[in-house]
C-alpha cells in the first residue's frame, strides 16, 4: 500500500473525517468537505460524498462542526507553565495546539547545555510536536549576574546539530547585534550556517510604551519583520492599526510566550490568544491564519499549518471561530482528544529529567542574611529603589530616604520592601529595596526568577524572608509565601528549581493558592508570575537586581545601593 493508492481510494485510509465545515487558511474560505488521512498525512480533501465507496479504518463524523488546522505557537517557554513537557502537552492538546517552538533559555540558564539536552529528550515521542530553538542569550547579561549555564558559539553550534532544533531563539541583546559584538556575531553566524530561523527581540520597547504605539508594529511589518503578538500587548488600537492595512498579513503570528499554570487551566493557551484577537476586532479567518499557516511558514514547517493533501494531519474540531471550543484534536493522524477528553495520558514520570534535580547548592539562610548594615551613625540614608509599575512588568529607578536605627533601615511605615538575590552555588548575593509591589507584610521567595533563576526573596521583614527562603531551599526549588515563622503557601519546583514534577491541575491549584495568599497580603496583578519573576531580569527595562547588585538595564551597568 502507498500513500498515492490511499489518496486515489484504491486502498483503505486510516481515518476519514466527514460532515465538517473546512476552514481553508490558504484561501480564507469555509466550505463542507471530507478529509482522508493515511498514517500521519492528509491524502485527500474532497467535496462530501465524492468517493462513497472509500473505505476507512475509522470514520469520524464531525457533526457539522468547523475543522481547522492544529494551532502552532511559534514562541513560548514551557518552563513558564511550571510543568514538564508531558503534562504541558496534555494540557495544550485539549486546547487545539499541536505544534510549539520552545525556547529553553530558562532551563539553559539554570542547568546549562546538559540540562537542555535532558529537557529535549523529555519532549520527544509526545503527541504534541515540540521543536526547539537554541537559546542565544545565556546568561542574559554576562558580567552583570551569575548563572549555572552559559551558551556560547560552540554550545550553540552543538545544539543546532541536534534533531528537532530548528534555529536561534530570541536574540534579546539587540545592542550586541548592532554593535557587532564578536560573541553575538559568532552566535548569529552559527545560526546562518545551520540554515535555521533566527528570532529577534526588542528589549527596550515593552509594556505601556509598546501598547501605546501600534505604529511600531506597522513599521516592523513594513520592513518584512515577523511580528509575534502576545495577549498582554494586544488592544483594540493595535488590532485596528493591523486591520487598516490593505491586505491580510502573512507575517503576523499570535504567540503566548509565557502562560502561568492556573491561567492555562482556566482560560487556555494559544486558543485564548486567538479568541482575544477576534474579540478585539481581528477578522476570524485572519486570526486563525496568524495561529496556523503564518507560524508554519515562519518556522519553515511546510508540512503543516493548513488542511491540504500532503500536509501533516494535525486537525481540530471546534464549534466556531469566535468561541473556539475544542471537541476533538487529531495530531499526526491520531485522535488524541475526543469530546473534550484526552485519550492520551501523561506518563507517571519522566526519568530523563531526574539529573536536573538537586540543582540549587544553597545552604539555609538566617535573618542576618537579610539585614542591610549601613556604615556610620547617621539617622537616615538615601537609597536607590526599584519602582514596580502596577499594570505591566516594567520598572524604573527611584530614590527613597530610609530612616536608620543602629545602622538598620526601618521600613515598617513605608511602602518599601526588601529584595534579595542569592546565586546558586553561593557565589554571589545582594540586597536592595523595591517600591510599588503592594506587599503589606510577610515575604515571597522563588527560584523561578528570570533568567538566571537564582533565589530571589522579597519581604517586609527579615524573619519572614528567612522563613520563605528556607522553605524554597528545603524543597530544592520552588516558591513560598510566609509571614513570620509560618509558610502560608508553596509551589515545589524540584526540576532545575523552576519546574514541578506534578500534573498540570495540581500545579495550577498550588500556584492559584499562592497567588490568593499574595493577594491577601496586598500583591495583585493580571500577569503575576511574570511581574514577580522579572525583577531579576537585567535585559529588561528600568532598574533590576541580580546577585551582583542593582543593574541599570539600558546602560547595562551595575549601580550602588546608596546614592552619593
mmCIF file of C-alpha atoms in Angstrom, residues 233-242 279-281:
data_model
loop_
_atom_site.group_PDB
_atom_site.id
_atom_site.type_symbol
_atom_site.label_atom_id
_atom_site.label_comp_id
_atom_site.label_asym_id
_atom_site.label_seq_id
_atom_site.Cartn_x
_atom_site.Cartn_y
_atom_site.Cartn_z
ATOM 1 C CA UNK A 233 0.317 43.589 24.327
ATOM 2 C CA UNK A 234 -2.941 43.305 22.381
ATOM 3 C CA UNK A 235 -5.581 46.028 22.445
ATOM 4 C CA UNK A 236 -8.176 47.467 20.082
ATOM 5 C CA UNK A 237 -5.859 50.216 18.885
ATOM 6 C CA UNK A 238 -3.221 47.698 17.820
ATOM 7 C CA UNK A 239 -5.802 45.486 16.098
ATOM 8 C CA UNK A 240 -7.349 48.473 14.288
ATOM 9 C CA UNK A 241 -3.916 49.511 13.019
ATOM 10 C CA UNK A 242 -3.366 46.000 11.657
ATOM 11 C CA UNK A 279 -12.907 39.732 20.307
ATOM 12 C CA UNK A 280 -10.754 42.834 19.821
ATOM 13 C CA UNK A 281 -11.758 43.008 16.173
#
